[in-house]
CSV table of C-alpha atoms and ligand atoms in Angstrom, one decimal:
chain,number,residue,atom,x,y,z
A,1,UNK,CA,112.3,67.6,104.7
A,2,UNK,CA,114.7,70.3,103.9
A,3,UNK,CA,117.6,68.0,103.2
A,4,UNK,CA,120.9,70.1,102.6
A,5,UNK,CA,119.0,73.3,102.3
A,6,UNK,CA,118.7,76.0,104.7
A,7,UNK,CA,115.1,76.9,104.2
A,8,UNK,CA,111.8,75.2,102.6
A,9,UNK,CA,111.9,78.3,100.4
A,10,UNK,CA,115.0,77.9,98.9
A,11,UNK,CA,114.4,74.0,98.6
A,12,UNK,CA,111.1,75.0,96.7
A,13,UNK,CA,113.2,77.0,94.4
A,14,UNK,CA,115.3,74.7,93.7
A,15,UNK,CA,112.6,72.3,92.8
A,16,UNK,CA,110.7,74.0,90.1
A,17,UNK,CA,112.8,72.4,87.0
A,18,UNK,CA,111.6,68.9,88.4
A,19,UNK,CA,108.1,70.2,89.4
A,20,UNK,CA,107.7,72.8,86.6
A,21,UNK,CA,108.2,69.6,84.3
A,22,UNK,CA,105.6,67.2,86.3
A,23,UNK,CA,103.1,69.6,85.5
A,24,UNK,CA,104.0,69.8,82.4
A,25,UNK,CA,103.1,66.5,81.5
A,26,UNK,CA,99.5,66.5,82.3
A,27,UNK,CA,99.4,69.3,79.6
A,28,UNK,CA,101.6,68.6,76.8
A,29,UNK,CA,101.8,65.6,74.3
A,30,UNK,CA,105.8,66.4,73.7
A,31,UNK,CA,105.8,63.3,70.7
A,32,UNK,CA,102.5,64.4,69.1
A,33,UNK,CA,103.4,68.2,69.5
A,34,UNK,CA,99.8,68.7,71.4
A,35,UNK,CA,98.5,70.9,74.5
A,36,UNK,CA,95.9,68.8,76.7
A,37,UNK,CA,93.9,69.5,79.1
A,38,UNK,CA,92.1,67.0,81.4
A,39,UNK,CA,88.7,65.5,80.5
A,40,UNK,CA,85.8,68.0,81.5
A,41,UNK,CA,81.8,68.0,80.6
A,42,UNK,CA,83.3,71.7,79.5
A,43,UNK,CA,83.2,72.9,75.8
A,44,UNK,CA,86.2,75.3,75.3
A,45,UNK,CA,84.8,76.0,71.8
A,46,UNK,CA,81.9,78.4,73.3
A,47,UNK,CA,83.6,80.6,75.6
A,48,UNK,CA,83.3,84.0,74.6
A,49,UNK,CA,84.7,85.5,77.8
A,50,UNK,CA,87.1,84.5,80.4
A,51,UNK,CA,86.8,85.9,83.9
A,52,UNK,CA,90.2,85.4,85.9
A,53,UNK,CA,90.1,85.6,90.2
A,54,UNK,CA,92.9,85.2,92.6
A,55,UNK,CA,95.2,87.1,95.5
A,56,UNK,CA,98.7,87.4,95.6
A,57,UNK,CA,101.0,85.7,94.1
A,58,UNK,CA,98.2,83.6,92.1
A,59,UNK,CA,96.9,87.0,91.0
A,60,UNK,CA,99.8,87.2,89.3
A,61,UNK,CA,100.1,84.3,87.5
A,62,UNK,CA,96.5,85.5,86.2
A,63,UNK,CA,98.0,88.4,85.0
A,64,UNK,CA,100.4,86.5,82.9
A,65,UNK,CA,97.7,84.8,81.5
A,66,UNK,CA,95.2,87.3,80.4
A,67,UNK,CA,98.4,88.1,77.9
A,68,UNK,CA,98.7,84.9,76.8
A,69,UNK,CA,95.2,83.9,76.1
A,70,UNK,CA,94.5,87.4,74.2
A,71,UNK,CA,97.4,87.1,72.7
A,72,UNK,CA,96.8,83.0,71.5
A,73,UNK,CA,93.0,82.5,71.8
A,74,UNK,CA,91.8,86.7,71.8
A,75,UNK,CA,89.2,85.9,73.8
A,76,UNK,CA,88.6,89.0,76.0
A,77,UNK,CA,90.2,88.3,79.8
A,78,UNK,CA,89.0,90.2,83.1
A,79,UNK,CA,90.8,89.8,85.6
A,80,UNK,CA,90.4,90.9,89.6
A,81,UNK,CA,91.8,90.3,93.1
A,82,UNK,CA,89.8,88.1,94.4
A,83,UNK,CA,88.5,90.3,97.6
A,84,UNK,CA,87.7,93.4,95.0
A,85,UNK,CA,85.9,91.1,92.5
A,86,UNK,CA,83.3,89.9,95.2
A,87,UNK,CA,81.9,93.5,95.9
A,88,UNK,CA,82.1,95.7,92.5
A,89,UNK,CA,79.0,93.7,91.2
A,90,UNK,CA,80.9,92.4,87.8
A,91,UNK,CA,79.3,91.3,84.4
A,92,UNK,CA,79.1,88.3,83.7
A,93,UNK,CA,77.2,87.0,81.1
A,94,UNK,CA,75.9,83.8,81.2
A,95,UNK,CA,78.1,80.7,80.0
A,96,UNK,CA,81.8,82.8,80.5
A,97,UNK,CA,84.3,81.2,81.8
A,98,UNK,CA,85.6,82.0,85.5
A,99,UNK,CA,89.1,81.0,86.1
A,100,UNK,CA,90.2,80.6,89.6
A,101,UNK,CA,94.0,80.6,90.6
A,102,UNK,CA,95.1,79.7,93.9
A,103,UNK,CA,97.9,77.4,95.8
A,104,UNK,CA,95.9,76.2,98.6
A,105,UNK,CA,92.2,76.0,97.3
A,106,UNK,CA,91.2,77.2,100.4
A,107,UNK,CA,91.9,81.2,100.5
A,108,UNK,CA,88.7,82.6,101.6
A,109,UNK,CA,88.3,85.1,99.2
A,110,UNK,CA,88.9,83.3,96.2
A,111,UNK,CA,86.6,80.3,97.0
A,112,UNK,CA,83.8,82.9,97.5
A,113,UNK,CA,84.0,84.2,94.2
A,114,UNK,CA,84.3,81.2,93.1
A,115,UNK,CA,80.6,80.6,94.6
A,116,UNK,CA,79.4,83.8,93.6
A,117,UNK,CA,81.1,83.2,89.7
A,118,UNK,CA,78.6,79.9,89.9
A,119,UNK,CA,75.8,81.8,91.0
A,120,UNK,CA,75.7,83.6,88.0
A,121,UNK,CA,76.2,80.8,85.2
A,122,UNK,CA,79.2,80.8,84.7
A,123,UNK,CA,81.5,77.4,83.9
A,124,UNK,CA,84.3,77.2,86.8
A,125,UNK,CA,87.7,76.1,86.1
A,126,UNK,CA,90.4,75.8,88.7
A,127,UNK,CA,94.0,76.3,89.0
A,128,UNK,CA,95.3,75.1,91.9
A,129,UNK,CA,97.3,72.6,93.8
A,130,UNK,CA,96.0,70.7,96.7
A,131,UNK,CA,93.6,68.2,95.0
A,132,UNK,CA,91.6,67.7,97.9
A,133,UNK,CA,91.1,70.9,98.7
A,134,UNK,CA,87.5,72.8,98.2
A,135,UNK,CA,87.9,74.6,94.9
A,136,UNK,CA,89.0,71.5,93.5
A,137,UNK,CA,86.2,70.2,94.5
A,138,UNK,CA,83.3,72.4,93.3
A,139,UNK,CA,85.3,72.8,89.6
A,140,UNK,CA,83.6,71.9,86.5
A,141,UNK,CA,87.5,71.9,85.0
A,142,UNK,CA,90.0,71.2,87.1
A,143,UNK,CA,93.5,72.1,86.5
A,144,UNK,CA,95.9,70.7,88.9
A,145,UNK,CA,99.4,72.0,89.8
A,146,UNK,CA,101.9,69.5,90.1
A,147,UNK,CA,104.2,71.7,92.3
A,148,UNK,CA,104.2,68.9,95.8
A,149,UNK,CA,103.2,70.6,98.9
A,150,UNK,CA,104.4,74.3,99.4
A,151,UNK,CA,105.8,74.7,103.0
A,152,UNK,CA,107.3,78.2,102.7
A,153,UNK,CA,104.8,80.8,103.4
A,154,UNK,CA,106.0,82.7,100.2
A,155,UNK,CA,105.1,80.7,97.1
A,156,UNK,CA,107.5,80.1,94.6
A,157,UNK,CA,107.0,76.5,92.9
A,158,UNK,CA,102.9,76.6,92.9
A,159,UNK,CA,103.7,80.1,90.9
A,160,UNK,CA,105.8,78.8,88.1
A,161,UNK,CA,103.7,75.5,88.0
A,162,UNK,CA,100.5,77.6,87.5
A,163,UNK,CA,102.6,79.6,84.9
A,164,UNK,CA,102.8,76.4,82.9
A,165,UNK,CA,99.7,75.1,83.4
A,166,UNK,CA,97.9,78.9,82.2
A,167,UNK,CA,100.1,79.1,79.2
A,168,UNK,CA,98.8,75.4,78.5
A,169,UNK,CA,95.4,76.5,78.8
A,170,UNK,CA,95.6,79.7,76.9
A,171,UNK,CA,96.7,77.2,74.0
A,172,UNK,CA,94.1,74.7,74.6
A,173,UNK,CA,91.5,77.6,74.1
A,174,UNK,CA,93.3,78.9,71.2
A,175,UNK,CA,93.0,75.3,69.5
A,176,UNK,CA,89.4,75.5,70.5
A,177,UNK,CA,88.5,78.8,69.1
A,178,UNK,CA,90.3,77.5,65.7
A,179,UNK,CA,92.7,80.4,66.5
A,180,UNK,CA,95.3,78.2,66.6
A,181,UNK,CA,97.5,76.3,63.3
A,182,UNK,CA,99.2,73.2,63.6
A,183,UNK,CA,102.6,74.6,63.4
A,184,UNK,CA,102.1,76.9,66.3
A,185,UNK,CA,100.5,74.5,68.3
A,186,UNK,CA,103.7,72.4,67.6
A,187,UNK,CA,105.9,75.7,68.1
A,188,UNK,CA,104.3,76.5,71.6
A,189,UNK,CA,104.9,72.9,73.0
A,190,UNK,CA,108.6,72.8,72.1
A,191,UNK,CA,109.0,76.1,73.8
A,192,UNK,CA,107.1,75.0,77.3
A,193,UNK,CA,109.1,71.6,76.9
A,194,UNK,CA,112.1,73.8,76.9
A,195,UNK,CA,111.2,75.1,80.2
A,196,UNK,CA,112.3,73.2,82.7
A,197,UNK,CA,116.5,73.1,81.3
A,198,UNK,CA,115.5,77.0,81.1
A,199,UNK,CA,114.5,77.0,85.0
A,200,UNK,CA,117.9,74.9,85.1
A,201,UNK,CA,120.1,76.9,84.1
A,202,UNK,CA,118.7,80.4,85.9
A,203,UNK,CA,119.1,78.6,89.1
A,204,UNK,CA,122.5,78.1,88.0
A,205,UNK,CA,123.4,81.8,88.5
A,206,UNK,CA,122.5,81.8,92.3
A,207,UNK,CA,125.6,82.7,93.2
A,208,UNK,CA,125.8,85.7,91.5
A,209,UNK,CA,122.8,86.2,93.2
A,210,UNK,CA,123.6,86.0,96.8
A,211,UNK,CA,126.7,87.9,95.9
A,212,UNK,CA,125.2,91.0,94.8
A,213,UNK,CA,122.0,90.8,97.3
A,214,UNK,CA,124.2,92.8,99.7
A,215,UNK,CA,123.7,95.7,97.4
A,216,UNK,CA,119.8,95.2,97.9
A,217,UNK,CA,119.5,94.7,101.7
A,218,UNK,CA,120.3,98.3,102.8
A,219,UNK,CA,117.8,99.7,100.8
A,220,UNK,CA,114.8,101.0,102.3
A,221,UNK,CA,112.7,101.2,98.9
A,222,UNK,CA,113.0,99.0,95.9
A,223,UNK,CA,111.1,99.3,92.3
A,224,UNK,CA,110.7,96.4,90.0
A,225,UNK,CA,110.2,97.3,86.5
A,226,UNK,CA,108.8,95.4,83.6
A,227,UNK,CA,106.7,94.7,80.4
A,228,UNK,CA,104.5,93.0,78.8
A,229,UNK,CA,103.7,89.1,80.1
A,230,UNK,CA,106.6,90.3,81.9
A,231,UNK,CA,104.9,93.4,83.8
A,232,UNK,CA,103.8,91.0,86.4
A,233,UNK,CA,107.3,89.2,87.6
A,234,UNK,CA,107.9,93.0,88.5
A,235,UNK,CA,105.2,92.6,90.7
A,236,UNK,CA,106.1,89.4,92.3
A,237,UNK,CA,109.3,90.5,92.8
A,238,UNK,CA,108.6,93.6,94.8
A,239,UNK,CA,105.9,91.3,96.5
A,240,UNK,CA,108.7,88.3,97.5
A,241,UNK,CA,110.9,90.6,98.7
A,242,UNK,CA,108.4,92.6,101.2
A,243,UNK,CA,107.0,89.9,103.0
A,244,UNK,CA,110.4,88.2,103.1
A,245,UNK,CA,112.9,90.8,103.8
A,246,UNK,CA,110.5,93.8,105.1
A,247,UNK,CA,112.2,95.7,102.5
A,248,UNK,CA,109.5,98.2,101.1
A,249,UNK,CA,109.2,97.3,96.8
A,250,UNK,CA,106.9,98.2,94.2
A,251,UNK,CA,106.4,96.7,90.7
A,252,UNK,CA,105.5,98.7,87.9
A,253,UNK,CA,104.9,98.7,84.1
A,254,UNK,CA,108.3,99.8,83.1
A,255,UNK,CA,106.0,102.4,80.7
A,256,UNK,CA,104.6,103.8,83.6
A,257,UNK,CA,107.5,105.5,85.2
A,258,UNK,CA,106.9,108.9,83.8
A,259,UNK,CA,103.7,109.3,84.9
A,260,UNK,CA,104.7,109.5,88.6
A,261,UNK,CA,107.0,106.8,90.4
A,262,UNK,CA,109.9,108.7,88.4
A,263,UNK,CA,110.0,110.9,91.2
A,264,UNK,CA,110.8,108.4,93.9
A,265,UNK,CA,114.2,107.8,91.8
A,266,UNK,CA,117.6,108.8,93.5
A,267,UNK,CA,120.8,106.8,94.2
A,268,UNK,CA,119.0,105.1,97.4
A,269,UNK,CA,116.1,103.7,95.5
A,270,UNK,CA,117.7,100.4,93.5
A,271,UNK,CA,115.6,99.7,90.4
A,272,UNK,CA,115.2,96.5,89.5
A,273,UNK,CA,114.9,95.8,85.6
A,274,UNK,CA,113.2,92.6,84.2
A,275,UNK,CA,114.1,92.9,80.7
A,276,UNK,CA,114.6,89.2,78.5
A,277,UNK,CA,115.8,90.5,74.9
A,278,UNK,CA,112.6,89.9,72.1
A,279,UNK,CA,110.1,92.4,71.4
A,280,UNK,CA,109.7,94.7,74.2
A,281,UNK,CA,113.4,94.7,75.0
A,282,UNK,CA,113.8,98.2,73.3
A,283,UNK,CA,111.4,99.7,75.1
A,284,UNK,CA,112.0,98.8,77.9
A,285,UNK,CA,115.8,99.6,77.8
A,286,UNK,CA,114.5,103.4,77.1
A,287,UNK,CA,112.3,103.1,79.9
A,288,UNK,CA,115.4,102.3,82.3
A,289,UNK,CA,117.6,104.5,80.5
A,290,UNK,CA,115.5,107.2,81.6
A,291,UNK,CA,115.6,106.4,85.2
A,292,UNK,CA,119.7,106.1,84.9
A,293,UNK,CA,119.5,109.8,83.4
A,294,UNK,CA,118.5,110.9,87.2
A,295,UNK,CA,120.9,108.6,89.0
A,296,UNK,CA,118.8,105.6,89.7
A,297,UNK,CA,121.0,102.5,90.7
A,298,UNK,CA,119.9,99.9,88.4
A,299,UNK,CA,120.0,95.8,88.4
A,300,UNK,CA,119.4,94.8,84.9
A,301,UNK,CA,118.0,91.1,84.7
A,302,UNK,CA,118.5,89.8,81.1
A,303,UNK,CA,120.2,87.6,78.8
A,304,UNK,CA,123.7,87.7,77.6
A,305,UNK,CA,122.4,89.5,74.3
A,306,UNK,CA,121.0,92.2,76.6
A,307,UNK,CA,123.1,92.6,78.7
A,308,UNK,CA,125.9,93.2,76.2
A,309,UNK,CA,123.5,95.8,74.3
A,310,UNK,CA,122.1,97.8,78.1
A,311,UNK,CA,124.4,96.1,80.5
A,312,UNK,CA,127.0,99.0,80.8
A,313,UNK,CA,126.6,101.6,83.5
A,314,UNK,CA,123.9,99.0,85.8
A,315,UNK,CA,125.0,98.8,89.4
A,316,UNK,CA,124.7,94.9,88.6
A,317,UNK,CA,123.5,92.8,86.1
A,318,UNK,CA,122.2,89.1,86.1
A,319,UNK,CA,122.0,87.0,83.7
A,320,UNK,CA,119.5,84.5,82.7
A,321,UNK,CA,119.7,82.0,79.4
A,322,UNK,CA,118.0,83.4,76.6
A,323,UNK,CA,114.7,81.8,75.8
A,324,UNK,CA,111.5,82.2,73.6
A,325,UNK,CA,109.2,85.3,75.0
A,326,UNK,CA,106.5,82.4,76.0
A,327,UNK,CA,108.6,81.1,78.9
A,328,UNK,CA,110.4,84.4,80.2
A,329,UNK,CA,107.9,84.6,82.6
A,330,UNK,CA,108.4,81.5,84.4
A,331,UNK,CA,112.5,82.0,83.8
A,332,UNK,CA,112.3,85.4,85.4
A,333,UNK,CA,110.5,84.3,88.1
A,334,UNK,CA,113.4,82.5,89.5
A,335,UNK,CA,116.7,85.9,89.8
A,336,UNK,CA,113.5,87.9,91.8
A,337,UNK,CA,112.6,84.8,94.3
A,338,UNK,CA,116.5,84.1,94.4
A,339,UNK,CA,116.9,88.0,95.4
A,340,UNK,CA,114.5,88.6,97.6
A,341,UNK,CA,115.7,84.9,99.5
A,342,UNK,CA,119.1,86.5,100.1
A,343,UNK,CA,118.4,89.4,101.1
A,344,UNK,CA,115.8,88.6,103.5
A,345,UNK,CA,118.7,86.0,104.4
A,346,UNK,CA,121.7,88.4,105.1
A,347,UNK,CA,118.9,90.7,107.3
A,348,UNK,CA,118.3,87.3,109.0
A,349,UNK,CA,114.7,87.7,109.1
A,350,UNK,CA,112.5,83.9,109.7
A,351,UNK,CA,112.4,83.5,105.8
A,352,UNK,CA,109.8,80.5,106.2
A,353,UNK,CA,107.6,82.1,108.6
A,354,UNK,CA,107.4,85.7,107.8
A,355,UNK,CA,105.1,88.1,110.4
A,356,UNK,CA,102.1,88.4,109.7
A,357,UNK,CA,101.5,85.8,107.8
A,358,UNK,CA,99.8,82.5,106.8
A,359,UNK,CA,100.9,80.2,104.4
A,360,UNK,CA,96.9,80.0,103.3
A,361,UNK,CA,94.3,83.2,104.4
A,362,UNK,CA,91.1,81.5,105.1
A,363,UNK,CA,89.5,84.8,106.7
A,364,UNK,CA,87.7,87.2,104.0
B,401,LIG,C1,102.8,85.3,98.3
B,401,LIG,C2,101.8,84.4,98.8
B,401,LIG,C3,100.3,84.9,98.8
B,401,LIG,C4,99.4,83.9,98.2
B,401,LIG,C5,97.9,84.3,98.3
B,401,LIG,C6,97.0,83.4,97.6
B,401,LIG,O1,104.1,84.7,98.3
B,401,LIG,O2,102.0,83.3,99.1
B,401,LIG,O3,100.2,86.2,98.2
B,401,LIG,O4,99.8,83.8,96.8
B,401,LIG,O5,97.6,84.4,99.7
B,401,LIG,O6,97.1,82.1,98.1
B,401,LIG,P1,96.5,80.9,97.3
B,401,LIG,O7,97.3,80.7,96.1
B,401,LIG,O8,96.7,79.7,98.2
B,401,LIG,O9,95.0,81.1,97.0
């Protein structure tokens, strides 16, 4: 039920501190400062390769995570759309590992990769969150989300729960590999464990939120810009707000600009800039400099620290808590779904039940 909310979207948002940190506990020791993962006949130890497959939304939680398990295990990651991966005849050698991300377990394309993956030796493992559902049920690992069922079409809460559980895995395989020492180990479960107060508090500036959404809604173009593990909340940004609000968006790599998009920018276009302070911060900041240079109108999401340093001269700012680079991605998941929820609210489209389309996609 949607108790005092207004929408099943906006009560799934406000349930990912309580679901982010149910998931959490199937992959965390928090006393023994451990990652788990569940019990497989699946040794972590030998994969050379990880092959990642999923649409939408769960394509880019899989984004996220190629950074994170280069970054913690450098084991090389593919990754594809699900419906592209199927055709383009891929390489996979035999013994990879083929991840599979998806809400339902039932999206059409995805579970036919998932067939094809096995076809060609390679170990299945399987993000996803309805236990019953058929990719759980042909996984060699399974990896649940603990996110409760998803009613609103657009998902919010099955994205940040796979968020956890990828960053999890990436640090299981790290362990693994051996590519991973004791004090990081210890280092990367505090941070996750800090996640849900994180999630917290950014739900905490929803006000701000709805305030400034009127500044969105008349737009007939939107660009989300980003970095890094970061790159792809720019993505699932301008992907919330089209199917909820009708609102044309794109995401891009904040680097990226210059080589074409840069062209779109003029004082009709708002620009939407994901940028937590840490290591990418400054480039970034030049990045969206450059697009305030020819009169882009620019939301800067950051913390305090970065919004005093890059704040000045935005159309708006919003401000998130500051937290370790690990977990921006799930805590800047939560100002886009929040902005694209109010401004597909004040242009009163059926926020639930966008047209078009299905809450899972069980036609190839
Ligand atoms: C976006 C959205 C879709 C799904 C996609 C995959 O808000 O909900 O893009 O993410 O259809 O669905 P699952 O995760 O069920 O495979």
């Amino acid at each position: 039920e949607k108790g005092n909310y207004r929408h099943y979207m906006q009560k799934e948002i406000f349930e990912q501190p309580i679901v982010v940190a149910q998931t959490l506990q199937t992959y965390v020791r928090p006393f023994e400062g451990e990652v788990a993962l569940p019990d497989a006949d699946l040794d972590l130890a030998k994969v050379d390769r990880v092959t990642i497959v999923a649409c939408g939304t769960s394509f880019y939680a899989g984004l996220v995570a190629k950074y994170w398990i280069e970054q913690f295990a450098r084991v090389p990651v593919d990754i594809d759309v699900a419906s592209e991966f199927r055709y383009r005849q891929p390489v996979l050698e035999p013994g990879g590992l083929a991840l599979f991300i998806s809400q339902s377990g039932e999206t059409a394309d995805t579970l036919a990769a998932l067939r094809h993956a096995r076809d060609e030796q390679q170990r299945i493992a399987v993000v996803v969150n309805v236990p019953t559902s058929s990719m759980a049920r042909e996984a060699d690992l399974l990896l649940p989300t603990h996110a409760g069922p998803e009613i609103g079409v657009a998902s919010t809460k099955a994205f940040t729960c796979q968020l956890a559980v990828l960053a999890a895995l990436a640090a299981n395989l790290a362990r693994a590999k051996g590519r991973l020492s004791r004090e990081e180990e210890i280092d990367i479960v505090a941070h996750l464990q800090e996640a849900p107060a994180a999630l917290n508090a950014a739900l905490g500036h929803d006000d701000d939120i709805a305030a400034m959404a009127y500044l969105i809604a008349p737009a007939r173009d939107v660009l989300y810009l980003g970095r890094g593990p970061d790159y792809p909340m720019a993505l699932e940004g301008a992907l919330k707000l089209k199917e909820i609000s009708y609102i044309h968006a794109e995401g891009y790599a904040a680097g990226e600009m210059k080589h074409g998009p840069i062209a779109l920018i003029d004082e009709a276009v708002p620009v939407i800039v994901i940028a937590p302070s840490g290591p990418l911060f400054e480039k970034t900041v030049s990045n969206m400099q450059e697009v305030r240079a020819r009169g882009g109108k620019i939301v800067l999401i950051s913390d305090a620290k970065g919004i005093a340093e890059a704040g000045e001269g935005c159309m708006a700012t919003i401000e998130m808590p500051e937290v370790h680079p690990l977990i921006a991605p799930l805590v800047y998941a939560v100002p886009v779904q929040l902005l694209a929820y109010h401004v597909a609210v004040l242009k009163g489209t059926d926020v639930d039940q966008p047209r078009n389309l299905a809450k899972s996609v069980t036609v190839e």
